[in-house]
Amino acid sequence: MPSALTVTNLRKSFGAVHAVAGLDLEVPQGTCVGLLGPNGAGKSTTMRMLTGQTRADAGTITALGWQLPRESKQARAQMGVVPQLDNLDVTLSARDNLRIFARLYRVPAGERDAAVARGLEIARLSDRGEALVGALSGGMRRRLLIARALLHGPRLLLLDEPTVGLDPQVRQELWAMISGLRTEGTSILMTTHYIEEAERLADSVTIVAAGTAVDAGPPAELVARHAGVEVREIYGPPARLGEIEAQAQAAGFATRRTGTSIAVLGAEGAGDRLPAGEVRAARLEDVFVKLTGEEVV
Amino acid sequence: MTVAPSEAASRGDESPGRDPARDPSPEGERLRRIEWDAITGVMMREIINFRAAWKQNAFASTVQPVVYLLAFGLGFGQLVDKVDGHDYIDYVSTGTVATAVLFATAFSAMFGSFVKREFQRTYDAILSTPVDVEELVTAEVLWLAVRGGLFGSFPVVVGICFGLDPAWTTVFVPLVAMLTGFGFAASGTLISAVVRSIDDFSYVTSALFTPLFLVAGTFFPLTGLPLSLRIAAELNPLHHCVELVRDCTFGDLDPTDLARVGALLLFAALMWWGAVNRTRKRLIA
Ligand SMILES: Nc1ncnc2c1ncn2[C@@H]1O[C@H](COP(=O)(O)OP(=O)(O)OP(=O)(O)O)[C@@H](O)[C@H]1O
Ligand SMILES: [Mg+2]
């Protein structure tokens, strides 16, 4: 399958901070890839390099067949970008925001009105088109931001934390919308630190930490590879937890502390080698914590 | 201002990016370096904003120069009879065009571009579409030049109301104002991309723009000044604007004016180049 996006050995430092340190990434056409990583892992910096808004120190980027940054303008014409920080024009109406971007994205004159109307529909703001963006709720603004990125029917969509800070209901709505786009054949690269978001939407997940890809693959594969089938949550008084952890690690298991318990990964078939506990299915969250060393917030 | 089609574009290989069914531009016609569509797109944003605030804008850009004009023109007019053979109010109303242009372009560009770049992230949003920094800057400067050129010509209209008898070449005044405005809008953009904080603009205003407009020959002829100041004035684009507007309005155009147009063109080009480069530095790390 051809790639919508291929990134190899991408590097970017800001002074002494190695924001992106040799990242490899691939988005096969028509799939949704999740870039999952803790704060400061370099996700937004990577996204900005994909639109030519940050210059890489080294590495190659091929987006939709264009070589970046040299051909970044051509690539941008076929990409939609939803930035982490809202940059809508708050002093303008929702409709005017879309009208301007329809033009910037070179939607042909005859199709612009229809594209704007469709955008308002996608944002579910058809009846609030004349409202100033400054007067819209956070969820409405996010939807408008996404609708703005879709005006020209992009072939590759870059979503930087599309649902951050939204309530669960709005998040579910946006997930349905993103998953619909993927079904229609749009390639999507999405950063997130919501594990559930990656699990629900991504065909493949790249886990990043400190600017590099630690591992990549379909969520189920990552889980099988790093957390096995079952996880045993062993509860006990704080003093005992350390002991249990040491015991499990000595027996060759990966563990994870979750407040009141020690989670032992890949515990299927451990039998009596581990203290009794609550058994649950291994999940992506376990992999994330194991690979990045960060607890989930 | 176009570049050759890129290698990838001309080698015509089968990359997944070229899907003729969905690719809006036909094969071979690539996005050029400075495209009119990008410029009008960025300008459209300004025009929509302007429609909402044109009254305040028009007020701000015309009232201040008119106040100067009335205060100096009518005030000093009682003391001064004629300057360089013209009624003092005519002399000042033509000279004030340069001041009006300065206010309408340099200041708007300075504050506007800072806010759009740093606070509202508007430029970030625009640069994620197929628009490059040179197009963004060109569009914004061009719009300010047009707006400033039209508003900036207003003092001449006031002068005519007070009895100035315009030569036919007065029709060139808005063009002179636009050309001057382009240079100053670009200067404002350049300054905005160089300063650290928005508070630094007060230094620029008092140390740069105020002297520029005082020794432009707006309110008094420069002929009485020491030679060094007169030479300095020839390096002041506002002075060229003042002289050109006067020569257009009074019908005194001569070959020197061609040199003045050249100087304004050079100023505009240099400032544009600086504005593009410094803005790029600030926006693309
Ligand atoms: N313009 C910049 N100047 C200096 N440092 C920067 C700049 N942009 C990013 N960084 C640094 O690079 C690192 C990676 O930042 P980045 O925004 O890419 O992380 P992220 O993965 O998107 O994090 P988050 O999940 O919090 O959004 C951070 O240490 C950040 O401080
Ligand atoms: Mg980020």
XYZ file of C-alpha atoms and ligand atoms in Angstrom:
614
model
C 0.000 0.000 0.000
C 1.450 3.414 -0.920
C 2.102 5.844 1.878
C 0.333 9.106 2.442
C 3.177 10.129 4.694
C 6.667 8.817 5.316
C 9.005 10.353 7.833
C 12.515 9.050 8.376
C 15.053 9.978 10.984
C 13.450 13.340 11.657
C 15.340 15.624 14.028
C 14.695 19.013 15.532
C 16.372 20.695 18.482
C 15.580 23.981 20.169
C 18.877 24.903 21.768
C 19.675 22.072 24.133
C 16.189 20.556 23.904
C 16.034 17.649 21.467
C 12.338 17.948 20.733
C 12.391 15.386 17.928
C 15.339 13.016 17.948
C 15.331 10.608 15.019
C 11.641 9.905 14.517
C 10.396 7.399 11.957
C 6.753 7.426 11.041
C 4.522 6.061 8.349
C 0.894 6.671 7.460
C -0.308 4.175 4.842
C -2.946 5.633 2.553
C -6.478 5.534 3.874
C -5.502 4.690 7.427
C -5.522 6.527 10.683
C -2.264 6.564 12.600
C -2.120 7.703 16.185
C 0.935 9.416 17.570
C 0.740 8.620 21.244
C 3.148 10.196 23.672
C 3.444 12.079 26.936
C 3.724 15.883 27.228
C 6.807 17.235 25.552
C 7.423 14.081 23.510
C 7.708 16.149 20.337
C 4.308 15.478 18.806
C 3.383 19.070 17.984
C 6.884 19.832 16.762
C 6.560 16.888 14.381
C 3.190 18.119 13.178
C 4.590 21.566 12.493
C 7.423 20.112 10.449
C 4.818 18.343 8.312
C 3.354 21.689 7.272
C 6.707 23.404 6.802
C 6.058 25.656 9.808
C 9.078 24.318 11.641
C 12.260 23.476 9.783
C 13.740 20.076 10.507
C 17.442 19.873 11.361
C 17.706 16.530 9.605
C 15.613 13.732 8.166
C 13.227 13.350 5.262
C 9.514 13.913 4.962
C 7.442 12.753 2.003
C 3.837 13.848 2.204
C 1.404 12.800 -0.542
C 4.378 12.305 -2.834
C 5.849 15.759 -2.196
C 9.272 16.282 -0.702
C 9.200 18.595 2.281
C 10.086 21.326 3.000
C 10.863 22.105 -0.639
C 7.410 21.210 -1.914
C 5.568 21.949 1.252
C 3.186 24.348 -0.430
C 1.948 21.714 -2.832
C 1.558 19.300 0.051
C -0.357 21.843 2.116
C -2.822 22.277 -0.735
C -3.916 18.694 -0.153
C -3.598 18.538 3.606
C -5.942 19.701 6.327
C -4.449 20.856 9.605
C -6.082 21.044 13.001
C -3.590 22.654 15.380
C -3.339 21.930 19.064
C -4.006 25.588 19.902
C -7.170 27.067 18.454
C -6.323 29.775 15.916
C -9.746 30.694 14.613
C -10.480 34.358 13.954
C -12.482 35.228 17.050
C -13.616 38.597 15.736
C -15.204 37.048 12.661
C -18.284 34.890 12.247
C -18.082 31.134 11.840
C -19.129 31.516 8.221
C -16.494 34.152 7.453
C -13.812 31.967 9.019
C -14.759 29.205 6.605
C -15.134 31.547 3.616
C -11.622 32.845 4.064
C -10.117 29.394 4.342
C -12.086 28.054 1.391
C -10.315 30.706 -0.574
C -6.900 30.086 0.956
C -7.330 26.386 0.169
C -8.143 27.304 -3.455
C -11.642 25.870 -3.496
C -12.861 26.954 -6.973
C -15.084 30.047 -6.854
C -18.207 28.198 -7.959
C -17.876 25.588 -5.234
C -16.982 27.838 -2.343
C -20.469 28.555 -1.043
C -21.319 24.883 -1.056
C -18.045 24.034 0.707
C -18.741 26.626 3.396
C -22.304 25.383 3.872
C -21.022 21.822 4.181
C -18.378 23.006 6.636
C -20.996 24.619 8.834
C -22.978 21.406 8.681
C -19.960 19.345 9.692
C -19.371 21.728 12.573
C -23.111 21.484 13.313
C -23.265 25.243 13.234
C -25.570 25.711 10.254
C -27.906 27.828 12.343
C -25.081 29.707 14.077
C -23.133 30.654 10.968
C -23.329 34.357 11.677
C -22.280 34.033 15.319
C -18.887 35.446 16.169
C -16.397 32.698 16.945
C -15.568 34.436 20.222
C -19.110 33.703 21.354
C -19.018 29.962 20.598
C -18.389 27.229 23.163
C -15.134 25.298 23.288
C -16.697 22.244 21.654
C -18.247 24.303 18.864
C -14.921 25.961 18.186
C -13.139 22.609 17.961
C -15.716 21.349 15.510
C -15.338 24.523 13.473
C -11.558 24.125 13.536
C -11.917 20.605 12.152
C -14.512 21.699 9.580
C -12.127 24.428 8.449
C -9.457 21.813 7.768
C -11.871 19.793 5.626
C -13.121 22.519 3.283
C -10.998 21.419 0.326
C -11.439 17.674 0.764
C -7.869 17.046 1.953
C -6.281 13.686 1.291
C -4.253 13.813 4.471
C -5.561 15.202 7.717
C -3.241 16.239 10.544
C -4.992 16.406 13.896
C -3.002 17.656 16.865
C -4.875 16.652 20.029
C -8.269 16.981 18.376
C -10.346 16.427 21.497
C -8.189 17.826 24.258
C -10.149 19.566 26.979
C -13.572 18.572 25.666
C -16.295 16.863 27.633
C -16.874 13.154 26.954
C -19.982 13.694 24.902
C -18.353 16.121 22.483
C -15.341 13.838 22.322
C -17.560 10.911 21.277
C -19.073 13.089 18.545
C -15.688 14.067 17.208
C -14.556 10.449 17.261
C -17.548 9.487 15.156
C -16.699 12.270 12.758
C -13.022 11.329 12.460
C -13.821 7.686 12.028
C -16.293 8.640 9.275
C -13.574 10.530 7.442
C -11.273 7.566 7.607
C -14.003 5.338 6.230
C -14.300 7.734 3.292
C -10.619 7.192 2.540
C -8.912 10.203 4.113
C -5.507 9.394 5.561
C -5.188 10.693 9.085
C -2.322 11.379 11.436
C -3.518 12.207 14.899
C -1.598 13.014 18.029
C -3.172 12.325 21.337
C -2.457 11.451 24.866
C -5.853 9.906 25.382
C -5.194 6.203 25.149
C -8.832 5.479 24.486
C -8.810 7.850 21.536
C -5.922 5.997 19.944
C -7.542 2.640 20.676
C -10.824 3.677 19.132
C -9.610 5.475 16.045
C -6.142 4.379 15.062
C -5.391 1.484 12.734
C -1.853 1.788 13.917
C -0.239 3.566 16.820
C 3.269 4.993 17.060
C 4.331 5.479 20.630
C 6.745 8.369 21.034
C 8.863 9.324 23.978
C 11.550 11.969 24.081
C 11.325 12.578 20.348
C 11.690 9.027 19.064
C 9.308 6.243 18.128
C 9.584 3.556 20.760
C 7.381 1.125 18.898
C 4.655 1.123 16.281
C 1.887 -1.187 15.184
C -1.819 -1.912 15.422
C -2.998 -1.453 19.031
C -3.750 -5.162 19.477
C -0.282 -6.101 18.275
C 1.386 -3.617 20.579
C -0.624 -4.967 23.483
C 0.260 -8.559 22.654
C 3.919 -7.660 22.215
C 4.406 -5.657 25.381
C 1.640 -6.566 27.801
C 0.659 -10.088 26.801
C -2.887 -11.269 27.192
C -3.643 -10.777 30.825
C -2.685 -8.340 33.498
C -2.900 -9.274 37.137
C -3.639 -6.398 39.471
C -2.308 -7.280 42.885
C -3.577 -5.146 45.727
C -1.971 -4.752 49.095
C -0.859 -2.286 51.716
C 1.747 0.191 50.406
C 4.547 -1.532 52.274
C 3.754 -4.860 50.622
C 3.551 -3.432 47.105
C 7.283 -2.927 46.826
C 7.840 -6.510 47.826
C 5.361 -7.825 45.283
C 6.940 -5.665 42.600
C 10.394 -7.040 43.336
C 9.065 -10.582 43.349
C 7.302 -10.181 40.004
C 10.300 -8.547 38.400
C 12.578 -11.274 39.689
C 10.282 -13.783 38.010
C 10.800 -11.884 34.761
C 7.566 -9.925 34.553
C 7.115 -6.290 33.610
C 5.176 -4.373 36.211
C 3.428 -1.088 36.591
C 2.323 0.745 39.701
C -1.210 2.000 39.651
C -1.665 3.696 42.989
C -3.177 0.988 45.135
C -1.944 -1.996 43.176
C 0.898 -3.480 41.211
C -0.114 -4.453 37.699
C 1.858 -7.410 36.397
C 1.878 -7.505 32.610
C 1.719 -10.714 30.595
C 0.556 -12.600 33.655
C -1.304 -15.313 31.775
C -0.101 -18.712 32.878
C 1.839 -17.258 35.798
C -0.263 -19.356 38.165
C 1.159 -19.518 41.655
C 4.383 -17.773 40.776
C 2.565 -14.523 41.557
C 0.351 -13.599 44.477
C -3.354 -13.759 43.782
C -4.987 -10.672 42.295
C -7.603 -9.360 39.986
C -7.144 -10.538 36.424
C -8.075 -8.299 33.520
C -7.285 -8.110 29.822
C -4.065 -6.311 28.884
C -4.683 -2.961 27.207
C -2.867 -0.222 25.341
C -2.555 1.842 28.482
C -0.279 -0.834 29.942
C 1.926 -0.652 26.881
C 2.060 3.131 26.991
C 3.133 3.206 30.621
C 5.662 0.469 30.111
C 7.258 2.093 27.083
C 7.197 5.726 28.088
C 7.586 5.381 31.824
C 4.788 7.887 32.244
C 1.629 7.256 34.172
C -1.578 8.052 32.383
C -3.253 11.246 33.471
C 8.281 36.040 -9.512
C 7.834 32.402 -10.336
C 10.050 29.450 -9.854
C 10.476 26.545 -12.171
C 8.190 23.614 -11.488
C 9.766 21.336 -8.951
C 11.693 18.292 -9.947
C 9.080 15.963 -8.559
C 6.414 17.818 -10.449
C 8.183 17.648 -13.766
C 9.489 14.122 -13.562
C 5.836 13.075 -13.555
C 6.311 9.863 -11.632
C 3.443 8.078 -9.977
C 3.455 9.405 -6.496
C 0.359 9.004 -4.397
C 0.025 12.780 -4.254
C -1.160 13.106 -7.827
C -4.636 11.859 -8.091
C -5.922 13.640 -11.176
C -9.488 12.992 -10.081
C -9.037 15.041 -6.914
C -6.011 17.175 -7.608
C -7.465 20.601 -8.365
C -4.553 21.812 -10.476
C -4.014 20.168 -13.843
C -0.762 18.293 -14.326
C 2.082 20.641 -15.150
C 0.508 23.722 -13.600
C 2.155 23.915 -10.222
C 1.665 26.275 -7.379
C 3.891 29.243 -8.059
C 5.977 31.120 -5.588
C 3.828 34.218 -5.405
C 0.292 33.478 -6.435
C -2.464 35.965 -6.883
C -4.995 33.550 -5.332
C -3.001 33.406 -2.130
C -2.719 37.162 -2.003
C -6.409 37.802 -2.594
C -7.251 35.113 -0.042
C -5.238 36.836 2.663
C -6.573 40.232 1.610
C -10.111 38.952 1.817
C -9.638 38.400 5.521
C -8.559 42.010 5.917
C -11.437 43.270 3.828
C -13.992 41.334 5.874
C -12.468 42.706 9.057
C -12.436 46.168 7.562
C -16.099 46.013 6.658
C -16.860 45.527 10.307
C -14.670 48.398 11.475
C -14.354 50.772 8.551
C -15.889 53.711 10.378
C -13.397 53.580 13.233
C -10.654 53.025 10.702
C -11.614 55.930 8.517
C -12.019 58.125 11.557
C -8.640 57.248 13.005
C -6.789 57.643 9.737
C -8.326 60.923 8.679
C -9.132 62.873 11.809
C -5.625 63.119 13.178
C -4.101 64.631 10.023
C -7.076 66.907 9.614
C -6.576 68.173 13.149
C -2.935 68.927 12.317
C -4.016 70.540 9.134
C -6.535 72.815 10.782
C -4.336 73.636 13.754
C -1.263 74.462 11.685
C -2.925 75.591 8.499
C -5.448 77.930 10.045
C -3.357 78.751 13.104
C -0.041 79.547 11.448
C -1.871 80.666 8.359
C -2.630 83.903 10.193
C 1.071 84.511 10.799
C 2.456 83.137 7.563
C 1.203 84.492 4.343
C 2.746 82.412 1.609
C 5.237 79.569 1.626
C 7.076 78.753 -1.606
C 4.451 80.791 -3.381
C 1.441 78.908 -1.990
C -1.161 79.764 0.613
C -0.057 78.210 3.866
C -3.217 76.096 4.229
C -2.623 74.657 0.728
C 0.977 74.021 1.643
C 0.021 72.129 4.784
C -2.932 70.208 3.339
C -0.708 68.748 0.631
C 2.096 68.066 3.093
C -0.203 66.309 5.563
C -0.883 63.501 3.083
C 2.463 61.984 4.047
C 1.580 62.150 7.741
C -1.808 60.562 7.098
C -0.201 57.766 5.109
C 2.324 57.147 7.869
C -0.397 56.865 10.492
C -2.617 54.697 8.328
C 0.083 52.234 7.295
C 3.159 52.002 9.518
C 1.226 52.001 12.785
C -1.459 49.597 11.626
C 1.156 47.256 10.212
C 3.257 47.354 13.348
C 0.470 46.583 15.803
C -1.669 44.510 13.470
C 1.051 42.126 12.427
C 2.312 41.721 15.988
C -1.142 40.818 17.264
C -1.875 38.460 14.397
C 1.486 36.775 14.767
C 1.891 36.498 18.517
C -1.524 36.736 20.134
C -4.157 35.531 17.710
C -1.963 33.015 15.845
C -3.712 34.103 12.657
C -0.491 33.850 10.677
C 0.050 30.322 11.907
C -3.402 29.395 10.677
C -2.792 30.978 7.286
C 0.610 29.343 6.844
C -0.883 25.905 7.318
C -2.736 26.461 4.036
C -0.971 26.769 0.673
C 0.204 30.300 1.448
C 3.867 31.190 2.014
C 5.316 33.962 4.128
C 6.102 36.170 1.115
C 2.499 35.962 -0.026
C 1.174 36.631 3.436
C 3.360 39.698 3.909
C 2.761 40.994 0.388
C -0.989 40.707 0.772
C -1.103 42.471 4.098
C 1.214 45.250 3.009
C -0.620 45.708 -0.270
C -3.955 45.990 1.476
C -2.630 48.568 3.932
C -1.079 50.482 1.046
C -4.383 50.670 -0.808
C -6.335 51.579 2.308
C -3.704 54.041 3.509
C -3.354 55.555 0.054
C -7.049 56.313 -0.169
C -7.449 57.589 3.394
C -4.122 59.343 3.210
C -5.251 61.468 0.264
C -8.080 62.893 2.335
C -6.204 66.025 3.494
C -6.009 67.190 -0.125
C -9.802 66.962 -0.301
C -9.997 69.076 2.839
C -7.562 71.535 1.273
C -9.766 71.757 -1.818
C -12.726 72.524 0.433
C -10.688 75.376 1.877
C -10.037 76.823 -1.557
C -7.053 74.904 -2.985
C -7.214 74.880 -6.772
C -5.959 71.443 -7.896
C -4.074 70.776 -11.123
C -5.242 67.785 -13.182
C -2.206 65.830 -11.998
C -3.851 65.698 -8.557
C -5.327 62.380 -9.729
C -1.872 60.878 -9.118
C -1.936 61.773 -5.434
C -3.592 58.497 -4.330
C -0.980 56.572 -6.314
C 1.864 58.433 -4.645
C 0.174 57.827 -1.305
C -0.173 54.102 -2.042
C 3.430 53.745 -3.090
C 4.581 55.537 0.061
C 2.103 53.489 2.069
C 3.508 50.242 0.704
C 6.960 51.138 1.965
C 5.724 52.208 5.371
C 3.366 49.265 5.817
C 6.341 47.034 5.041
C 8.499 48.988 7.519
C 5.871 48.507 10.204
C 5.791 44.785 9.480
C 9.568 44.625 9.568
C 9.748 46.471 12.890
C 7.074 44.226 14.356
C 9.125 41.184 13.375
C 12.268 42.606 14.986
C 11.047 43.889 18.356
C 10.753 41.635 21.367
C 7.582 42.974 22.863
C 4.734 45.158 21.773
C 5.865 47.802 24.288
C 8.988 48.461 22.222
C 6.796 50.189 19.658
C 6.830 53.343 21.747
C 10.593 53.659 21.190
C 10.089 53.274 17.471
C 7.330 55.828 17.422
C 9.227 58.508 19.296
C 12.735 57.865 17.984
C 11.958 57.032 14.376
C 8.543 58.010 13.113
C 8.158 61.338 14.899
C 11.439 62.802 13.558
C 10.615 61.395 10.123
C 7.387 63.250 9.944
C 8.767 66.425 11.458
C 11.575 66.795 8.926
C 9.565 65.838 5.904
C 8.740 69.379 4.867
C 5.148 68.990 5.934
C 4.754 72.171 7.960
C 7.760 74.252 6.893
C 10.152 74.232 3.969
C 13.459 72.499 4.582
C 15.424 75.132 2.669
C 16.182 77.055 5.868
C 17.613 74.023 7.656
C 21.343 73.281 8.024
C 22.828 71.327 5.141
C 23.174 68.105 7.160
C 19.471 68.066 7.953
C 18.611 68.829 4.351
C 20.671 65.867 3.228
C 19.020 63.723 5.879
C 15.650 64.850 4.580
C 16.500 63.540 1.125
C 16.833 60.118 2.718
C 13.418 60.469 4.282
C 10.757 58.752 2.159
C 8.082 60.951 3.711
C 9.836 63.989 2.296
C 9.653 62.532 -1.202
C 5.992 61.832 -0.667
C 5.382 65.410 0.487
C 7.181 66.871 -2.530
C 5.457 64.573 -5.005
C 2.007 65.297 -3.621
C 2.688 69.034 -3.790
C 4.005 68.886 -7.325
C 1.002 66.798 -8.409
C -1.512 69.080 -6.733
C 0.087 72.366 -7.784
C 0.930 71.101 -11.265
C 4.699 71.552 -10.847
C 5.902 68.090 -11.874
C 9.500 68.033 -13.119
C 12.226 65.400 -13.713
C 13.320 65.472 -10.059
C 9.979 63.927 -9.270
C 10.895 60.881 -11.300
C 13.901 60.421 -9.033
C 11.594 60.759 -6.039
C 9.325 58.020 -7.396
C 12.447 55.923 -7.863
C 13.472 56.560 -4.267
C 10.031 55.516 -3.013
C 10.123 52.390 -5.160
C 13.513 51.495 -3.758
C 12.316 52.134 -0.224
C 9.252 49.954 -0.800
C 11.315 47.134 -2.270
C 13.903 47.170 0.518
C 11.307 47.264 3.270
C 9.275 44.504 1.622
C 12.347 42.323 1.399
C 13.204 42.977 5.047
C 9.638 42.417 6.188
C 9.400 39.071 4.391
C 12.692 37.806 5.729
C 12.261 38.895 9.321
C 8.667 37.721 9.448
C 9.735 34.342 8.126
C 12.348 34.134 10.855
C 9.750 34.830 13.499
C 7.142 32.455 12.129
C 9.150 29.478 10.963
C 11.585 28.264 13.592
N 9.472 27.026 19.481
C 10.064 26.339 20.470
N 11.119 26.865 21.123
C 11.741 26.197 22.101
N 11.376 24.978 22.521
C 10.328 24.395 21.925
C 9.613 25.042 20.877
N 8.618 24.220 20.472
C 8.706 23.127 21.238
N 9.727 23.202 22.113
C 10.132 22.175 23.084
O 10.192 20.942 22.416
C 9.707 19.891 23.220
C 8.591 19.169 22.504
O 7.465 20.019 22.423
P 6.130 19.601 21.657
O 5.209 20.758 21.724
O 6.484 19.089 20.325
O 5.588 18.412 22.563
P 4.213 17.629 22.484
O 4.538 16.195 22.352
O 3.347 18.222 21.464
O 3.629 17.903 23.947
P 2.111 18.109 24.411
O 1.522 16.757 24.539
O 2.260 18.752 25.737
O 1.424 18.962 23.415
C 9.283 20.538 24.531
O 10.340 20.371 25.444
C 9.104 21.966 24.168
O 9.371 22.796 25.269
Mg 1.544 19.134 21.486
